[in-house]
mmCIF file with all atom_site columns, C-alpha atoms in Angstrom:
data_model
loop_
_atom_site.group_PDB
_atom_site.id
_atom_site.type_symbol
_atom_site.label_atom_id
_atom_site.label_alt_id
_atom_site.label_comp_id
_atom_site.label_asym_id
_atom_site.label_entity_id
_atom_site.label_seq_id
_atom_site.pdbx_PDB_ins_code
_atom_site.Cartn_x
_atom_site.Cartn_y
_atom_site.Cartn_z
_atom_site.occupancy
_atom_site.B_iso_or_equiv
_atom_site.pdbx_formal_charge
_atom_site.auth_seq_id
_atom_site.auth_comp_id
_atom_site.auth_asym_id
_atom_site.auth_atom_id
_atom_site.pdbx_PDB_model_num
ATOM 1  C CA . MET A 1 1  ? -37.361 -3.871  -11.818 1.00 61.00 ? 1  MET A CA 1
ATOM 2  C CA . ARG A 1 2  ? -34.351 -3.298  -9.622  1.00 66.00 ? 2  ARG A CA 1
ATOM 3  C CA . THR A 1 3  ? -35.083 -0.009  -7.833  1.00 70.00 ? 3  THR A CA 1
ATOM 4  C CA . VAL A 1 4  ? -37.990 2.049   -6.551  1.00 71.00 ? 4  VAL A CA 1
ATOM 5  C CA . ARG A 1 5  ? -37.132 4.629   -9.210  1.00 77.00 ? 5  ARG A CA 1
ATOM 6  C CA . GLU A 1 6  ? -37.873 2.028   -11.895 1.00 79.00 ? 6  GLU A CA 1
ATOM 7  C CA . ALA A 1 7  ? -41.216 1.196   -10.256 1.00 83.00 ? 7  ALA A CA 1
ATOM 8  C CA . GLY A 1 8  ? -42.625 4.703   -10.599 1.00 87.00 ? 8  GLY A CA 1
ATOM 9  C CA . PRO A 1 9  ? -43.244 4.654   -14.356 1.00 89.00 ? 9  PRO A CA 1
ATOM 10 C CA . LEU A 1 10 ? -44.698 1.134   -14.076 1.00 87.00 ? 10 LEU A CA 1
ATOM 11 C CA . VAL A 1 11 ? -47.141 2.213   -11.376 1.00 91.00 ? 11 VAL A CA 1
ATOM 12 C CA . ARG A 1 12 ? -48.186 5.209   -13.473 1.00 94.00 ? 12 ARG A CA 1
ATOM 13 C CA . GLU A 1 13 ? -48.633 3.034   -16.584 1.00 91.00 ? 13 GLU A CA 1
ATOM 14 C CA . LEU A 1 14 ? -50.712 0.417   -14.754 1.00 91.00 ? 14 LEU A CA 1
ATOM 15 C CA . ARG A 1 15 ? -52.838 3.104   -13.095 1.00 94.00 ? 15 ARG A CA 1
ATOM 16 C CA . GLU A 1 16 ? -53.502 4.848   -16.393 1.00 96.00 ? 16 GLU A CA 1
ATOM 17 C CA . GLU A 1 17 ? -54.339 1.526   -18.118 1.00 93.00 ? 17 GLU A CA 1
ATOM 18 C CA . ARG A 1 18 ? -57.123 1.138   -15.574 1.00 95.00 ? 18 ARG A CA 1
ATOM 19 C CA . GLY A 1 19 ? -58.314 4.701   -16.091 1.00 98.00 ? 19 GLY A CA 1
ATOM 20 C CA . TRP A 1 20 ? -57.737 5.516   -12.436 1.00 98.00 ? 20 TRP A CA 1
ATOM 21 C CA . SER A 1 21 ? -56.716 8.880   -11.063 1.00 98.00 ? 21 SER A CA 1
ATOM 22 C CA . GLN A 1 22 ? -53.956 9.114   -8.499  1.00 97.00 ? 22 GLN A CA 1
ATOM 23 C CA . ALA A 1 23 ? -56.644 9.739   -5.886  1.00 98.00 ? 23 ALA A CA 1
ATOM 24 C CA . GLU A 1 24 ? -58.490 6.552   -6.884  1.00 98.00 ? 24 GLU A CA 1
ATOM 25 C CA . LEU A 1 25 ? -55.397 4.357   -6.667  1.00 96.00 ? 25 LEU A CA 1
ATOM 26 C CA . ALA A 1 26 ? -54.375 5.985   -3.387  1.00 96.00 ? 26 ALA A CA 1
ATOM 27 C CA . ARG A 1 27 ? -57.826 5.183   -1.967  1.00 97.00 ? 27 ARG A CA 1
ATOM 28 C CA . ARG A 1 28 ? -57.698 1.567   -3.190  1.00 96.00 ? 28 ARG A CA 1
ATOM 29 C CA . ALA A 1 29 ? -54.170 1.075   -1.819  1.00 94.00 ? 29 ALA A CA 1
ATOM 30 C CA . ASN A 1 30 ? -54.943 2.905   1.431   1.00 94.00 ? 30 ASN A CA 1
ATOM 31 C CA . VAL A 1 31 ? -52.024 5.305   0.946   1.00 93.00 ? 31 VAL A CA 1
ATOM 32 C CA . SER A 1 32 ? -51.950 9.075   0.642   1.00 94.00 ? 32 SER A CA 1
ATOM 33 C CA . ARG A 1 33 ? -51.974 10.748  -2.748  1.00 95.00 ? 33 ARG A CA 1
ATOM 34 C CA . THR A 1 34 ? -48.707 12.426  -1.747  1.00 94.00 ? 34 THR A CA 1
ATOM 35 C CA . PHE A 1 35 ? -47.135 9.005   -1.251  1.00 91.00 ? 35 PHE A CA 1
ATOM 36 C CA . LEU A 1 36 ? -48.353 7.922   -4.684  1.00 92.00 ? 36 LEU A CA 1
ATOM 37 C CA . ILE A 1 37 ? -46.969 11.090  -6.296  1.00 94.00 ? 37 ILE A CA 1
ATOM 38 C CA . ASP A 1 38 ? -43.610 10.376  -4.656  1.00 90.00 ? 38 ASP A CA 1
ATOM 39 C CA . LEU A 1 39 ? -43.694 6.759   -5.839  1.00 89.00 ? 39 LEU A CA 1
ATOM 40 C CA . GLU A 1 40 ? -44.605 7.646   -9.420  1.00 92.00 ? 40 GLU A CA 1
ATOM 41 C CA . SER A 1 41 ? -41.875 10.278  -9.523  1.00 90.00 ? 41 SER A CA 1
ATOM 42 C CA . GLY A 1 42 ? -39.274 7.740   -8.380  1.00 83.00 ? 42 GLY A CA 1
ATOM 43 C CA . LYS A 1 43 ? -38.471 9.030   -4.912  1.00 81.00 ? 43 LYS A CA 1
ATOM 44 C CA . ALA A 1 44 ? -36.379 6.347   -3.270  1.00 64.00 ? 44 ALA A CA 1
ATOM 45 C CA . THR A 1 45 ? -37.667 6.997   0.234   1.00 71.00 ? 45 THR A CA 1
ATOM 46 C CA . VAL A 1 46 ? -41.000 5.222   -0.053  1.00 64.00 ? 46 VAL A CA 1
ATOM 47 C CA . GLU A 1 47 ? -42.077 2.801   2.678   1.00 76.00 ? 47 GLU A CA 1
ATOM 48 C CA . THR A 1 48 ? -41.872 -0.826  1.626   1.00 73.00 ? 48 THR A CA 1
ATOM 49 C CA . SER A 1 49 ? -45.250 -1.822  3.039   1.00 74.00 ? 49 SER A CA 1
ATOM 50 C CA . LYS A 1 50 ? -47.020 1.008   1.228   1.00 84.00 ? 50 LYS A CA 1
ATOM 51 C CA . PHE A 1 51 ? -45.086 0.205   -1.955  1.00 81.00 ? 51 PHE A CA 1
ATOM 52 C CA . MET A 1 52 ? -46.458 -3.338  -1.798  1.00 81.00 ? 52 MET A CA 1
ATOM 53 C CA . ASP A 1 53 ? -49.995 -2.076  -1.021  1.00 87.00 ? 53 ASP A CA 1
ATOM 54 C CA . VAL A 1 54 ? -49.977 -0.034  -4.249  1.00 89.00 ? 54 VAL A CA 1
ATOM 55 C CA . PHE A 1 55 ? -49.043 -3.040  -6.388  1.00 89.00 ? 55 PHE A CA 1
ATOM 56 C CA . GLN A 1 56 ? -51.602 -5.208  -4.594  1.00 91.00 ? 56 GLN A CA 1
ATOM 57 C CA . ALA A 1 57 ? -54.309 -2.629  -5.336  1.00 95.00 ? 57 ALA A CA 1
ATOM 58 C CA . LEU A 1 58 ? -53.277 -2.811  -8.999  1.00 94.00 ? 58 LEU A CA 1
ATOM 59 C CA . GLY A 1 59 ? -53.705 -6.595  -8.933  1.00 93.00 ? 59 GLY A CA 1
ATOM 60 C CA . PHE A 1 60 ? -50.032 -7.578  -8.756  1.00 88.00 ? 60 PHE A CA 1
ATOM 61 C CA . GLU A 1 61 ? -47.876 -9.227  -6.155  1.00 84.00 ? 61 GLU A CA 1
ATOM 62 C CA . LEU A 1 62 ? -44.173 -8.693  -5.704  1.00 79.00 ? 62 LEU A CA 1
ATOM 63 C CA . ALA A 1 63 ? -41.773 -11.601 -5.631  1.00 81.00 ? 63 ALA A CA 1
ATOM 64 C CA . ILE A 1 64 ? -38.150 -11.938 -4.637  1.00 73.00 ? 64 ILE A CA 1
ATOM 65 C CA . ARG A 1 65 ? -36.161 -13.532 -7.445  1.00 80.00 ? 65 ARG A CA 1
ATOM 66 C CA . ASP A 1 66 ? -32.583 -14.795 -7.301  1.00 78.00 ? 66 ASP A CA 1
ATOM 67 C CA . SER A 1 67 ? -30.757 -12.681 -9.881  1.00 79.00 ? 67 SER A CA 1
ATOM 68 C CA . GLU A 1 68 ? -28.346 -15.516 -10.701 1.00 84.00 ? 68 GLU A CA 1
ATOM 69 C CA . THR A 1 69 ? -30.699 -18.503 -10.963 1.00 89.00 ? 69 THR A CA 1
ATOM 70 C CA . GLY A 1 70 ? -34.017 -16.786 -11.635 1.00 86.00 ? 70 GLY A CA 1
ATOM 71 C CA . ASP A 1 71 ? -35.652 -18.806 -8.854  1.00 88.00 ? 71 ASP A CA 1
ATOM 72 C CA . VAL A 1 72 ? -38.508 -17.043 -7.099  1.00 83.00 ? 72 VAL A CA 1
ATOM 73 C CA . ARG A 1 73 ? -37.821 -17.132 -3.393  1.00 73.00 ? 73 ARG A CA 1
ATOM 74 C CA . TRP A 1 74 ? -40.842 -15.220 -2.089  1.00 64.00 ? 74 TRP A CA 1
#
């Protein structure tokens, strides 16, 4: 995943795999449903901290990976 736009379909897929509504994921991630709609639709203006909260609520953590070496840096 290289951009927020690419994250939207992944968030939607993971949410649907769990059988959660947008409202349920928004509640679990402590974000607004509007934010989640924007994220799933690929709006590039999402706040980084909220972006990470959504993935954490889905049971994932984000890592920073060096695109040349593949080393995870964070």
